[in-house]
Each structure stands twice: as structure tokens, then as C-alpha cells.
PDB file of C-alpha atoms in Angstrom:
ATOM      1  CA  MET W 259      61.935  -2.060  25.627  1.00  0.00           C
ATOM      2  CA  ALA W 260      58.722  -0.200  25.092  1.00  0.00           C
ATOM      3  CA  GLU W 261      55.903  -2.733  23.224  1.00  0.00           C
ATOM      4  CA  GLN W 262      56.174  -1.899  20.074  1.00  0.00           C
ATOM      5  CA  LEU W 263      53.328  -1.698  18.063  1.00  0.00           C
ATOM      6  CA  SER W 264      51.974  -4.774  15.755  1.00  0.00           C
ATOM      7  CA  TYR W 265      50.523  -3.950  12.263  1.00  0.00           C
ATOM      8  CA  SER W 266      48.151  -6.945  12.343  1.00  0.00           C
ATOM      9  CA  ARG W 267      44.055  -6.468  13.572  1.00  0.00           C
ATOM     10  CA  ILE W 268      41.549  -8.403  14.955  1.00  0.00           C
ATOM     11  CA  ARG W 269      38.976  -8.675  13.105  1.00  0.00           C
ATOM     12  CA  GLY W 270      35.123  -8.768  13.717  1.00  0.00           C
ATOM     13  CA  ASP W 271      34.206 -11.023  11.780  1.00  0.00           C
ATOM     14  CA  GLU W 272      36.701 -13.296  13.924  1.00  0.00           C
ATOM     15  CA  GLN W 273      35.251 -12.895  17.192  1.00  0.00           C
ATOM     16  CA  SER W 274      31.282 -14.299  18.617  1.00  0.00           C
ATOM     17  CA  VAL W 275      30.011 -13.800  21.398  1.00  0.00           C
ATOM     18  CA  PHE W 276      29.316 -16.100  24.433  1.00  0.00           C
ATOM     19  CA  LEU W 277      26.175 -15.153  27.158  1.00  0.00           C
ATOM     20  CA  ASN W 278      26.862 -18.089  30.397  1.00  0.00           C
ATOM     21  CA  THR W 279      27.276 -21.259  27.326  1.00  0.00           C
ATOM     22  CA  GLY W 280      24.582 -20.019  24.716  1.00  0.00           C
ATOM     23  CA  LYS W 281      25.977 -18.937  21.786  1.00  0.00           C
ATOM     24  CA  LEU W 282      24.632 -14.733  19.897  1.00  0.00           C
ATOM     25  CA  LEU W 283      23.906 -15.236  16.743  1.00  0.00           C
ATOM     26  CA  GLY W 284      23.502 -12.443  14.699  1.00  0.00           C
ATOM     27  CA  VAL W 285      25.470  -9.752  16.906  1.00  0.00           C
ATOM     28  CA  GLN W 286      26.470  -6.738  14.901  1.00  0.00           C
ATOM     29  CA  ASP W 287      27.663  -4.896  17.126  1.00  0.00           C
ATOM     30  CA  ILE W 288      28.811  -4.425  20.569  1.00  0.00           C
ATOM     31  CA  SER W 289      30.775  -2.108  22.701  1.00  0.00           C
ATOM     32  CA  ILE W 290      31.535  -2.344  26.200  1.00  0.00           C
ATOM     33  CA  ASP W 291      32.730   0.984  28.074  1.00  0.00           C
ATOM     34  CA  SER W 292      34.478   0.740  31.603  1.00  0.00           C
ATOM     35  CA  ASN W 293      34.513   3.434  33.869  1.00  0.00           C
ATOM     36  CA  PHE W 294      37.288   2.229  36.851  1.00  0.00           C
ATOM     37  CA  GLY W 295      36.308   5.370  38.951  1.00  0.00           C
ATOM     38  CA  SER W 296      39.639   6.564  38.985  1.00  0.00           C
ATOM     39  CA  THR W 297      40.709   9.499  41.550  1.00  0.00           C
ATOM     40  CA  PRO W 298      43.630  11.372  42.235  1.00  0.00           C
ATOM     41  CA  ILE W 299      45.823  11.640  45.140  1.00  0.00           C
ATOM     42  CA  ILE W 300      46.323  14.663  47.039  1.00  0.00           C
ATOM     43  CA  TYR W 301      47.620  15.596  50.194  1.00  0.00           C
ATOM     44  CA  LEU W 302      49.136  19.194  51.789  1.00  0.00           C
ATOM     45  CA  GLY W 303      52.866  19.265  51.073  1.00  0.00           C
ATOM     46  CA  ILE W 304      52.958  17.301  48.044  1.00  0.00           C
ATOM     47  CA  GLY W 305      54.655  19.911  47.044  1.00  0.00           C
ATOM     48  CA  ILE W 306      56.296  18.188  43.243  1.00  0.00           C
ATOM     49  CA  SER W 307      55.939  14.288  44.649  1.00  0.00           C
ATOM     50  CA  ARG W 308      54.546  11.426  42.590  1.00  0.00           C
ATOM     51  CA  ILE W 309      50.061  11.523  41.872  1.00  0.00           C
ATOM     52  CA  TYR W 310      49.035   8.533  42.866  1.00  0.00           C
ATOM     53  CA  GLN W 311      45.164   7.418  41.325  1.00  0.00           C
ATOM     54  CA  THR W 312      42.777   5.104  43.435  1.00  0.00           C
ATOM     55  CA  ASN W 313      39.073   4.776  42.739  1.00  0.00           C
ATOM     56  CA  ASN W 314      36.510   6.836  45.274  1.00  0.00           C
ATOM     57  CA  ALA W 315      33.891   5.814  42.557  1.00  0.00           C
ATOM     58  CA  GLU W 316      31.380   2.576  41.580  1.00  0.00           C
ATOM     59  CA  GLN W 317      32.683   0.304  38.801  1.00  0.00           C
ATOM     60  CA  TYR W 318      31.185  -1.299  36.183  1.00  0.00           C
ATOM     61  CA  ALA W 319      31.581  -2.129  32.542  1.00  0.00           C
ATOM     62  CA  ASP W 320      28.513  -1.916  30.357  1.00  0.00           C
ATOM     63  CA  ALA W 321      27.931  -3.232  27.652  1.00  0.00           C
ATOM     64  CA  SER W 322      25.906  -1.752  24.474  1.00  0.00           C
ATOM     65  CA  ILE W 323      24.399  -5.149  22.166  1.00  0.00           C
ATOM     66  CA  ASN W 324      23.036  -4.242  19.168  1.00  0.00           C
ATOM     67  CA  SER W 325      21.622  -7.331  16.970  1.00  0.00           C
ATOM     68  CA  ILE W 326      19.010  -8.880  14.272  1.00  0.00           C
ATOM     69  CA  LEU W 327      17.092 -11.272  16.148  1.00  0.00           C
ATOM     70  CA  LEU W 328      17.846 -15.348  14.330  1.00  0.00           C
ATOM     71  CA  ASN W 329      15.913 -18.340  15.623  1.00  0.00           C
ATOM     72  CA  ASN W 330      14.672 -16.954  19.054  1.00  0.00           C
ATOM     73  CA  ASP W 331      14.898 -13.466  21.755  1.00  0.00           C
ATOM     74  CA  ILE W 332      16.755 -14.940  24.623  1.00  0.00           C
ATOM     75  CA  PHE W 333      17.441 -11.177  25.662  1.00  0.00           C
ATOM     76  CA  TYR W 334      14.021 -10.244  26.814  1.00  0.00           C
ATOM     77  CA  PRO W 335      13.353 -12.686  29.595  1.00  0.00           C
ATOM     78  CA  LEU W 336      16.307 -11.478  31.200  1.00  0.00           C
ATOM     79  CA  THR W 337      15.560  -9.509  33.601  1.00  0.00           C
ATOM     80  CA  GLY W 338      14.951 -11.581  36.780  1.00  0.00           C
ATOM     81  CA  THR W 339      17.727 -11.330  39.365  1.00  0.00           C
ATOM     82  CA  ASN W 340      20.334 -13.786  38.097  1.00  0.00           C
ATOM     83  CA  PRO W 341      23.661 -12.349  36.509  1.00  0.00           C
ATOM     84  CA  VAL W 342      25.009 -13.755  33.337  1.00  0.00           C
ATOM     85  CA  ASN W 343      28.141 -13.932  31.851  1.00  0.00           C
ATOM     86  CA  ILE W 344      29.469 -12.474  28.393  1.00  0.00           C
ATOM     87  CA  PHE W 345      32.362 -13.797  26.674  1.00  0.00           C
ATOM     88  CA  VAL W 346      33.471 -12.340  23.645  1.00  0.00           C
ATOM     89  CA  LEU W 347      35.901 -15.050  22.267  1.00  0.00           C
ATOM     90  CA  LYS W 348      38.021 -15.476  18.814  1.00  0.00           C
ATOM     91  CA  ASP W 349      39.197 -19.400  19.833  1.00  0.00           C
ATOM     92  CA  LYS W 350      36.403 -21.212  21.664  1.00  0.00           C
ATOM     93  CA  ASN W 351      39.417 -23.781  22.222  1.00  0.00           C
ATOM     94  CA  ASN W 352      41.582 -21.191  23.338  1.00  0.00           C
ATOM     95  CA  ILE W 353      39.374 -20.139  26.257  1.00  0.00           C
ATOM     96  CA  ASN W 354      42.518 -17.802  28.129  1.00  0.00           C
ATOM     97  CA  ASP W 355      42.410 -15.732  24.783  1.00  0.00           C
ATOM     98  CA  ASN W 356      39.221 -14.280  25.812  1.00  0.00           C
ATOM     99  CA  TYR W 357      37.716 -10.896  27.164  1.00  0.00           C
ATOM    100  CA  CYS W 358      34.622 -11.655  30.144  1.00  0.00           C
ATOM    101  CA  LEU W 359      31.925  -9.005  31.189  1.00  0.00           C
ATOM    102  CA  ILE W 360      31.568 -11.335  34.428  1.00  0.00           C
ATOM    103  CA  SER W 361      28.398 -10.143  36.963  1.00  0.00           C
ATOM    104  CA  GLY W 362      25.958  -8.445  34.890  1.00  0.00           C
ATOM    105  CA  TYR W 363      22.044  -7.911  34.943  1.00  0.00           C
ATOM    106  CA  LEU W 364      20.229  -6.381  31.592  1.00  0.00           C
ATOM    107  CA  ASN W 365      19.446  -2.435  32.162  1.00  0.00           C
ATOM    108  CA  SER W 366      17.774  -1.678  29.290  1.00  0.00           C
ATOM    109  CA  TYR W 367      16.232  -3.611  26.213  1.00  0.00           C
ATOM    110  CA  SER W 368      14.781  -2.541  22.865  1.00  0.00           C
ATOM    111  CA  LEU W 369      13.080  -4.315  19.762  1.00  0.00           C
ATOM    112  CA  LYS W 370      12.369  -2.024  16.490  1.00  0.00           C
ATOM    113  CA  VAL W 371      10.083  -3.578  13.656  1.00  0.00           C
ATOM    114  CA  SER W 372      10.248  -1.370  10.349  1.00  0.00           C
ATOM    115  CA  PRO W 373       9.592  -2.730   6.965  1.00  0.00           C
ATOM    116  CA  ASN W 374      11.087  -5.138   4.042  1.00  0.00           C
ATOM    117  CA  GLN W 375      14.253  -5.368   7.412  1.00  0.00           C
ATOM    118  CA  PRO W 376      15.382  -7.703   9.586  1.00  0.00           C
ATOM    119  CA  ILE W 377      13.897  -7.372  13.627  1.00  0.00           C
ATOM    120  CA  GLN W 378      16.970  -5.769  15.096  1.00  0.00           C
ATOM    121  CA  ILE W 379      17.342  -5.176  18.944  1.00  0.00           C
ATOM    122  CA  SER W 380      19.328  -3.304  21.332  1.00  0.00           C
ATOM    123  CA  THR W 381      20.253  -4.614  24.468  1.00  0.00           C
ATOM    124  CA  SER W 382      22.782  -2.844  27.393  1.00  0.00           C
ATOM    125  CA  PHE W 383      23.721  -4.625  30.358  1.00  0.00           C
ATOM    126  CA  ARG W 384      25.923  -3.433  34.158  1.00  0.00           C
ATOM    127  CA  PHE W 385      28.661  -5.630  35.151  1.00  0.00           C
ATOM    128  CA  TYR W 386      29.988  -5.090  38.564  1.00  0.00           C
ATOM    129  CA  ASN W 387      31.404  -8.938  39.180  1.00  0.00           C
ATOM    130  CA  ASN W 388      35.240  -8.172  36.635  1.00  0.00           C
ATOM    131  CA  ALA W 389      36.206  -6.960  33.320  1.00  0.00           C
ATOM    132  CA  GLY W 390      38.680  -7.309  30.942  1.00  0.00           C
ATOM    133  CA  PRO W 391      41.191  -9.893  29.582  1.00  0.00           C
ATOM    134  CA  ILE W 392      40.401 -12.459  32.531  1.00  0.00           C
ATOM    135  CA  ALA W 393      42.829 -15.157  33.374  1.00  0.00           C
ATOM    136  CA  THR W 394      41.094 -18.574  34.111  1.00  0.00           C
ATOM    137  CA  GLY W 395      42.924 -19.487  36.565  1.00  0.00           C
ATOM    138  CA  ILE W 396      41.444 -16.456  38.673  1.00  0.00           C
ATOM    139  CA  LEU W 397      38.116 -16.203  37.437  1.00  0.00           C
ATOM    140  CA  ASP W 398      35.057 -17.902  39.950  1.00  0.00           C
ATOM    141  CA  VAL W 399      34.289 -21.269  39.931  1.00  0.00           C
ATOM    142  CA  SER W 400      30.662 -20.965  37.501  1.00  0.00           C
ATOM    143  CA  SER W 401      32.587 -18.579  35.304  1.00  0.00           C
ATOM    144  CA  ARG W 402      35.749 -21.053  34.598  1.00  0.00           C
ATOM    145  CA  GLN W 403      31.951 -23.681  33.942  1.00  0.00           C
ATOM    146  CA  HIS W 404      30.542 -20.883  31.710  1.00  0.00           C
ATOM    147  CA  LEU W 405      33.599 -21.156  29.691  1.00  0.00           C
ATOM    148  CA  SER W 406      34.562 -25.419  30.331  1.00  0.00           C
ATOM    149  CA  GLY W 407      31.434 -25.573  28.990  1.00  0.00           C
ATOM    150  CA  ILE W 408      32.121 -23.474  25.400  1.00  0.00           C
ATOM    151  CA  ARG W 409      35.346 -25.044  25.202  1.00  0.00           C
ATOM    152  CA  ASN W 410      33.543 -28.431  24.584  1.00  0.00           C
ATOM    153  CA  ASN W 411      29.883 -27.580  23.402  1.00  0.00           C
ATOM    154  CA  ASN W 412      29.826 -28.185  20.008  1.00  0.00           C
ATOM    155  CA  TYR W 413      28.344 -25.097  18.097  1.00  0.00           C
ATOM    156  CA  ASN W 414      27.882 -26.865  13.869  1.00  0.00           C
ATOM    157  CA  TYR W 415      24.913 -27.288  13.640  1.00  0.00           C
ATOM    158  CA  LEU W 416      23.991 -23.600  13.927  1.00  0.00           C
ATOM    159  CA  ASP W 417      26.241 -23.434  11.231  1.00  0.00           C
ATOM    160  CA  SER W 418      23.217 -25.207   8.748  1.00  0.00           C
ATOM    161  CA  GLY W 419      20.779 -23.287   9.009  1.00  0.00           C
ATOM    162  CA  VAL W 420      18.964 -20.215  10.987  1.00  0.00           C
ATOM    163  CA  LEU W 421      15.996 -18.719  11.397  1.00  0.00           C
ATOM    164  CA  ILE W 422      15.819 -14.769  10.110  1.00  0.00           C
ATOM    165  CA  SER W 423      12.762 -13.157  11.023  1.00  0.00           C
ATOM    166  CA  ASN W 424      11.740  -9.938   9.100  1.00  0.00           C
ATOM    167  CA  ALA W 425       8.645  -7.266   9.552  1.00  0.00           C
ATOM    168  CA  ASN W 426       6.359  -9.121   6.477  1.00  0.00           C
ATOM    169  CA  THR W 427       5.296 -12.233   7.794  1.00  0.00           C
ATOM    170  CA  ILE W 428       5.199 -10.748  11.702  1.00  0.00           C
ATOM    171  CA  ASN W 429       1.604 -10.971  13.232  1.00  0.00           C
ATOM    172  CA  LEU W 430      -0.019  -7.624  15.952  1.00  0.00           C
ATOM    173  CA  THR W 431      -3.228  -8.160  17.471  1.00  0.00           C
ATOM    174  CA  LEU W 432      -4.423  -5.706  18.976  1.00  0.00           C
ATOM    175  CA  ASP W 433      -8.200  -5.905  21.376  1.00  0.00           C
ATOM    176  CA  GLU W 434     -10.133  -4.431  18.275  1.00  0.00           C
ATOM    177  CA  TYR W 435      -7.549  -4.834  15.782  1.00  0.00           C
ATOM    178  CA  ASN W 436      -5.867  -8.115  14.519  1.00  0.00           C
ATOM    179  CA  THR W 437      -3.903  -6.696  10.882  1.00  0.00           C
ATOM    180  CA  GLU W 438      -0.571  -7.881   8.795  1.00  0.00           C
ATOM    181  CA  ARG W 439      -0.339  -4.023   7.297  1.00  0.00           C
ATOM    182  CA  VAL W 440       2.187  -3.308  10.349  1.00  0.00           C
ATOM    183  CA  GLN W 441       4.524  -0.241  10.072  1.00  0.00           C
ATOM    184  CA  GLU W 442       6.336   0.316  12.747  1.00  0.00           C
ATOM    185  CA  ILE W 443       6.606  -1.116  16.283  1.00  0.00           C
ATOM    186  CA  ASP W 444       9.104  -0.483  18.575  1.00  0.00           C
ATOM    187  CA  LEU W 445       9.104  -2.326  22.075  1.00  0.00           C
ATOM    188  CA  SER W 446      11.446  -1.262  25.208  1.00  0.00           C
ATOM    189  CA  PHE W 447      11.507  -1.309  28.956  1.00  0.00           C
ATOM    190  CA  ASN W 448      13.966  -0.365  31.423  1.00  0.00           C
ATOM    191  CA  CYS W 449      15.159  -2.418  34.331  1.00  0.00           C
ATOM    192  CA  ASN W 450      17.007  -0.437  37.160  1.00  0.00           C
ATOM    193  CA  ARG W 451      18.370  -1.932  40.145  1.00  0.00           C
ATOM    194  CA  ILE W 452      20.783  -0.610  42.737  1.00  0.00           C
ATOM    195  CA  PRO W 453      24.006  -2.897  44.004  1.00  0.00           C
ATOM    196  CA  ILE W 454      24.103  -2.874  48.033  1.00  0.00           C
ATOM    197  CA  TYR W 455      28.050  -3.009  48.438  1.00  0.00           C
ATOM    198  CA  ALA W 456      30.044  -3.948  52.062  1.00  0.00           C
ATOM    199  CA  VAL W 457      32.605  -2.704  53.828  1.00  0.00           C
ATOM    200  CA  GLY W 458      35.672  -5.529  52.967  1.00  0.00           C
ATOM    201  CA  ASN W 459      33.493  -6.880  49.223  1.00  0.00           C
ATOM    202  CA  LYS W 460      35.041  -4.902  45.548  1.00  0.00           C
ATOM    203  CA  SER W 461      31.833  -6.399  44.063  1.00  0.00           C
ATOM    204  CA  PRO W 462      28.174  -5.276  45.365  1.00  0.00           C
ATOM    205  CA  ILE W 463      26.879  -7.991  47.267  1.00  0.00           C
ATOM    206  CA  ARG W 464      23.527  -8.249  45.930  1.00  0.00           C
ATOM    207  CA  THR W 465      21.984  -6.247  43.198  1.00  0.00           C
ATOM    208  CA  ASP W 466      17.980  -5.340  44.356  1.00  0.00           C
ATOM    209  CA  LEU W 467      15.878  -4.807  40.622  1.00  0.00           C
ATOM    210  CA  ILE W 468      13.753  -1.920  41.052  1.00  0.00           C
ATOM    211  CA  SER W 469       9.780  -3.900  39.939  1.00  0.00           C
ATOM    212  CA  PRO W 470       7.553  -2.998  38.464  1.00  0.00           C
ATOM    213  CA  ILE W 471       9.406  -3.044  34.605  1.00  0.00           C
ATOM    214  CA  GLU W 472       8.025  -0.293  32.701  1.00  0.00           C
ATOM    215  CA  LEU W 473       6.988  -0.954  29.818  1.00  0.00           C
ATOM    216  CA  GLN W 474       6.624   1.007  26.465  1.00  0.00           C
ATOM    217  CA  PHE W 475       5.336  -0.364  22.935  1.00  0.00           C
ATOM    218  CA  ASN W 476       4.568   1.890  20.379  1.00  0.00           C
ATOM    219  CA  CYS W 477       2.787   1.007  16.685  1.00  0.00           C
ATOM    220  CA  SER W 478       2.123   2.326  13.582  1.00  0.00           C
ATOM    221  CA  PHE W 479      -0.521   0.484  11.722  1.00  0.00           C
ATOM    222  CA  GLU W 480      -2.800   1.155   8.711  1.00  0.00           C
ATOM    223  CA  ALA W 481      -6.607   0.867  10.186  1.00  0.00           C
ATOM    224  CA  SER W 482      -9.603  -0.837   8.813  1.00  0.00           C
ATOM    225  CA  LYS W 483     -11.340   0.770  11.072  1.00  0.00           C
ATOM    226  CA  LEU W 484     -10.954   4.781  11.654  1.00  0.00           C
ATOM    227  CA  PHE W 485     -12.215   5.563  15.059  1.00  0.00           C
ATOM    228  CA  SER W 486     -12.355   3.302  17.834  1.00  0.00           C
ATOM    229  CA  GLY W 487      -9.651   4.742  20.291  1.00  0.00           C
ATOM    230  CA  THR W 488     -10.585   6.949  23.741  1.00  0.00           C
ATOM    231  CA  GLU W 489     -11.886  10.106  24.148  1.00  0.00           C
ATOM    232  CA  LEU W 490     -10.540  12.213  24.932  1.00  0.00           C
ATOM    233  CA  ARG W 491     -11.620  14.523  28.388  1.00  0.00           C
ATOM    234  CA  LYS W 492     -13.052  11.084  29.484  1.00  0.00           C
ATOM    235  CA  PHE W 493      -9.302   9.794  30.789  1.00  0.00           C
ATOM    236  CA  PRO W 494      -8.208   8.715  32.665  1.00  0.00           C
ATOM    237  CA  ASN W 495     -11.447   7.624  34.378  1.00  0.00           C
ATOM    238  CA  THR W 496     -12.621   5.799  31.106  1.00  0.00           C
ATOM    239  CA  LYS W 497      -9.749   5.152  29.525  1.00  0.00           C
ATOM    240  CA  LYS W 498      -8.269   2.157  26.984  1.00  0.00           C
ATOM    241  CA  GLU W 499      -6.515  -1.177  29.006  1.00  0.00           C
ATOM    242  CA  GLN W 500      -5.633  -4.159  25.791  1.00  0.00           C
ATOM    243  CA  ASN W 501      -3.974  -7.281  25.944  1.00  0.00           C
ATOM    244  CA  ILE W 502      -1.975  -6.952  22.587  1.00  0.00           C
ATOM    245  CA  THR W 503       0.145 -10.262  21.040  1.00  0.00           C
ATOM    246  CA  LEU W 504       3.121 -10.097  18.611  1.00  0.00           C
ATOM    247  CA  GLU W 505       4.455 -13.083  16.494  1.00  0.00           C
ATOM    248  CA  ILE W 506       6.643 -12.495  14.730  1.00  0.00           C
ATOM    249  CA  LYS W 507       7.991 -15.328  12.036  1.00  0.00           C
ATOM    250  CA  ASP W 508      10.853 -16.667  10.070  1.00  0.00           C
ATOM    251  CA  HIS W 509      11.570 -14.993   5.934  1.00  0.00           C
ATOM    252  CA  SER W 510       8.985 -17.989   5.211  1.00  0.00           C
ATOM    253  CA  GLY W 511       6.291 -17.143   7.390  1.00  0.00           C
ATOM    254  CA  SER W 512       6.491 -21.123   8.577  1.00  0.00           C
ATOM    255  CA  GLN W 513       8.088 -21.637  11.938  1.00  0.00           C
ATOM    256  CA  THR W 514       7.657 -18.330  14.793  1.00  0.00           C
ATOM    257  CA  ILE W 515      10.594 -17.034  16.030  1.00  0.00           C
ATOM    258  CA  SER W 516       9.549 -15.917  19.427  1.00  0.00           C
ATOM    259  CA  SER W 517       6.239 -14.324  20.500  1.00  0.00           C
ATOM    260  CA  TYR W 518       5.214 -11.486  22.747  1.00  0.00           C
ATOM    261  CA  SER W 519       2.713 -11.389  25.666  1.00  0.00           C
ATOM    262  CA  LEU W 520       1.751  -7.938  26.635  1.00  0.00           C
ATOM    263  CA  ASN W 521      -1.485  -7.879  29.276  1.00  0.00           C
ATOM    264  CA  ASN W 522      -3.453  -5.107  30.661  1.00  0.00           C
ATOM    265  CA  MET W 523      -1.399  -1.935  27.434  1.00  0.00           C
ATOM    266  CA  THR W 524      -2.579   1.141  28.802  1.00  0.00           C
ATOM    267  CA  LEU W 525      -3.651   3.687  25.638  1.00  0.00           C
ATOM    268  CA  ILE W 526      -1.589   6.681  26.153  1.00  0.00           C
ATOM    269  CA  SER W 527      -1.808   8.195  23.128  1.00  0.00           C
ATOM    270  CA  GLU W 528      -2.628   8.100  19.656  1.00  0.00           C
ATOM    271  CA  ASN W 529      -1.891   9.864  16.669  1.00  0.00           C
ATOM    272  CA  ARG W 530      -3.679   9.415  12.944  1.00  0.00           C
ATOM    273  CA  SER W 531      -2.640  10.866  10.288  1.00  0.00           C
ATOM    274  CA  ILE W 532      -5.480  11.212   6.783  1.00  0.00           C
ATOM    275  CA  GLY W 533      -4.351  12.085   3.990  1.00  0.00           C
ATOM    276  CA  VAL W 534      -5.956  12.662   0.463  1.00  0.00           C
ATOM    277  CA  ASP W 535      -5.103   9.061  -1.824  1.00  0.00           C
ATOM    278  CA  GLN W 536      -3.826   7.177   1.041  1.00  0.00           C
ATOM    279  CA  ASN W 537      -4.527   5.349   3.681  1.00  0.00           C
ATOM    280  CA  VAL W 538      -5.394   5.495   7.810  1.00  0.00           C
ATOM    281  CA  VAL W 539      -3.019   5.361   9.539  1.00  0.00           C
ATOM    282  CA  ILE W 540      -2.501   5.002  13.319  1.00  0.00           C
ATOM    283  CA  ASN W 541       0.437   6.279  15.363  1.00  0.00           C
ATOM    284  CA  ARG W 542      -0.502   4.472  19.012  1.00  0.00           C
ATOM    285  CA  SER W 543       1.405   3.863  22.766  1.00  0.00           C
ATOM    286  CA  TYR W 544       0.613   2.055  25.479  1.00  0.00           C
ATOM    287  CA  ILE W 545       2.627   1.487  28.506  1.00  0.00           C
ATOM    288  CA  GLY W 546       2.543  -1.937  30.902  1.00  0.00           C
ATOM    289  CA  TYR W 547       3.905  -3.576  33.777  1.00  0.00           C
ATOM    290  CA  ARG W 548       5.881  -6.654  33.930  1.00  0.00           C
TER     291      ARG W 548
END
């Protein structure tokens, strides 16, 4: 008998997202794309026989997560070679009703600060081991331990209150500027990785990170000094390398949520906007490595 469509639905506000055993706060949306690497098997004399499918390409699942920065930034440090799991659960006490993303790595990260808004973080991950509604009995030991930890942990303390980030309570420090008159900030990087496969293994035997990781930092701010950039024709013999610190506080400005220290960032472009009855606005782009 054909399966009948149900008129019930699964609402997003009923889903909880976990990274390993940590509950992700502030998630606005999560998008998952699975690449099965499908190709048809066609051969001489096939005629009108049934065409079968197999995979002749890398199989993986990509997950994109957009979130508001609450409490702390747990994504920024995930640039190493230790894989992570992501679980989407409707009920943490029923871990068999799950959507699992197993053995993945951070591919990209972006933090955006805009006036009068919470801080926005966008990330993408790639998972090589497995993805889908997976029975706990066939999961690897580490993944089962994560799900068991989720089921046994008490997350009620998160309901008592969270620290909400806000663009109005940040501190940006450049070498020659120390200003809170920031218009916009964008911090981003990509993690380039190479999965290594071997015959007899469905999943990569390891995933290598290509170092270094390139950091891109763009900022726009009202300046207290008119000219302090790099002279055009002296670059690159003379270049501006700076240490940049960014401190993000909660909505009240009393507690620090996250802080970022970006060392040896090179100024690669600069734009100045000067208009009648307007403040001087400087747009800068930096590049660095970690």
C-alpha cells in the first residue's frame, strides 16, 4: 500500500539543534543538502532493462547554520582537525527520532555587525561519515555517547536567561583608532580541507586542513583622524600591519560575550567618504592568517 501523506507538520520552533552535546542557542535556520553522488549504470545490450543507480563520486552532506550570537561564540574556534557531530531533535528524551550529521568540519564562518541589531553568525559544515534519520544502534560509539549525553543533560538553566549580543555594545580597537562609532563589521574565513580516501572505506580515513587559514576583516567607522592610511605607491614595501581586537558585550554592556584578537592583519584597501554635513567614514579591508 502506498504511504499516505499526513496533514501534520514539524515546526521549526519544536526542533533543538546540538553540536556534540552542547545545545545551540540563537539558531535562525539550518539548511542541509545531501550529495549522494548518484550515476546510472548503463552497459551494452541493456535494451529496455531496468537502469540501476550507483555512486561514482564523493558522498557528503553540507549544513548551513545562521544564528544570533547569544552567550558566547562557539563556532569561531572550530578550525581544527577534530570532527564534530550535529543533531536535530524534536525531543531530547527520544534520541531515536533524530536527524544526525556525523563527522563534519567547519568549512566557512562569517560574523556580521550592523547598527541596532544582534550580532549575526553564518557557518557552513561538511559531513563525510553519514547524515539522515539514523538509528542509534548503527551509530559509532562517539556519536552514541553524544546522544546519550544530550538525553541525560539538563538544559533547563538556559531558560533562565541568556546574554544577547548587540551592535551598540561592542568595542573595536585598531592601532591608531579606539572607537565605538562603528558602522559595520564583517569577519570571515574559509577552512580548506582535503578528504583522504582509501579502498575499503566508505568514509575518508582522514581529513587534512590546508594551512594557514586566511582571515578577512572589513570594517566601517566614523573617524576621529582624517588621514592615517597607507600611501598608495609605497605598498607593498611599506604596508600597515595592525593588531585588531573586537569585544562584543551583552545588550546592557555589562558582560563580555565574546572577544577576538586578530594579530598582524594587513590593510589591503581603504575607502574614505567625506560629504557636506556628514562625518568622515572610513571603510577598511584587512587580511591575515591563523
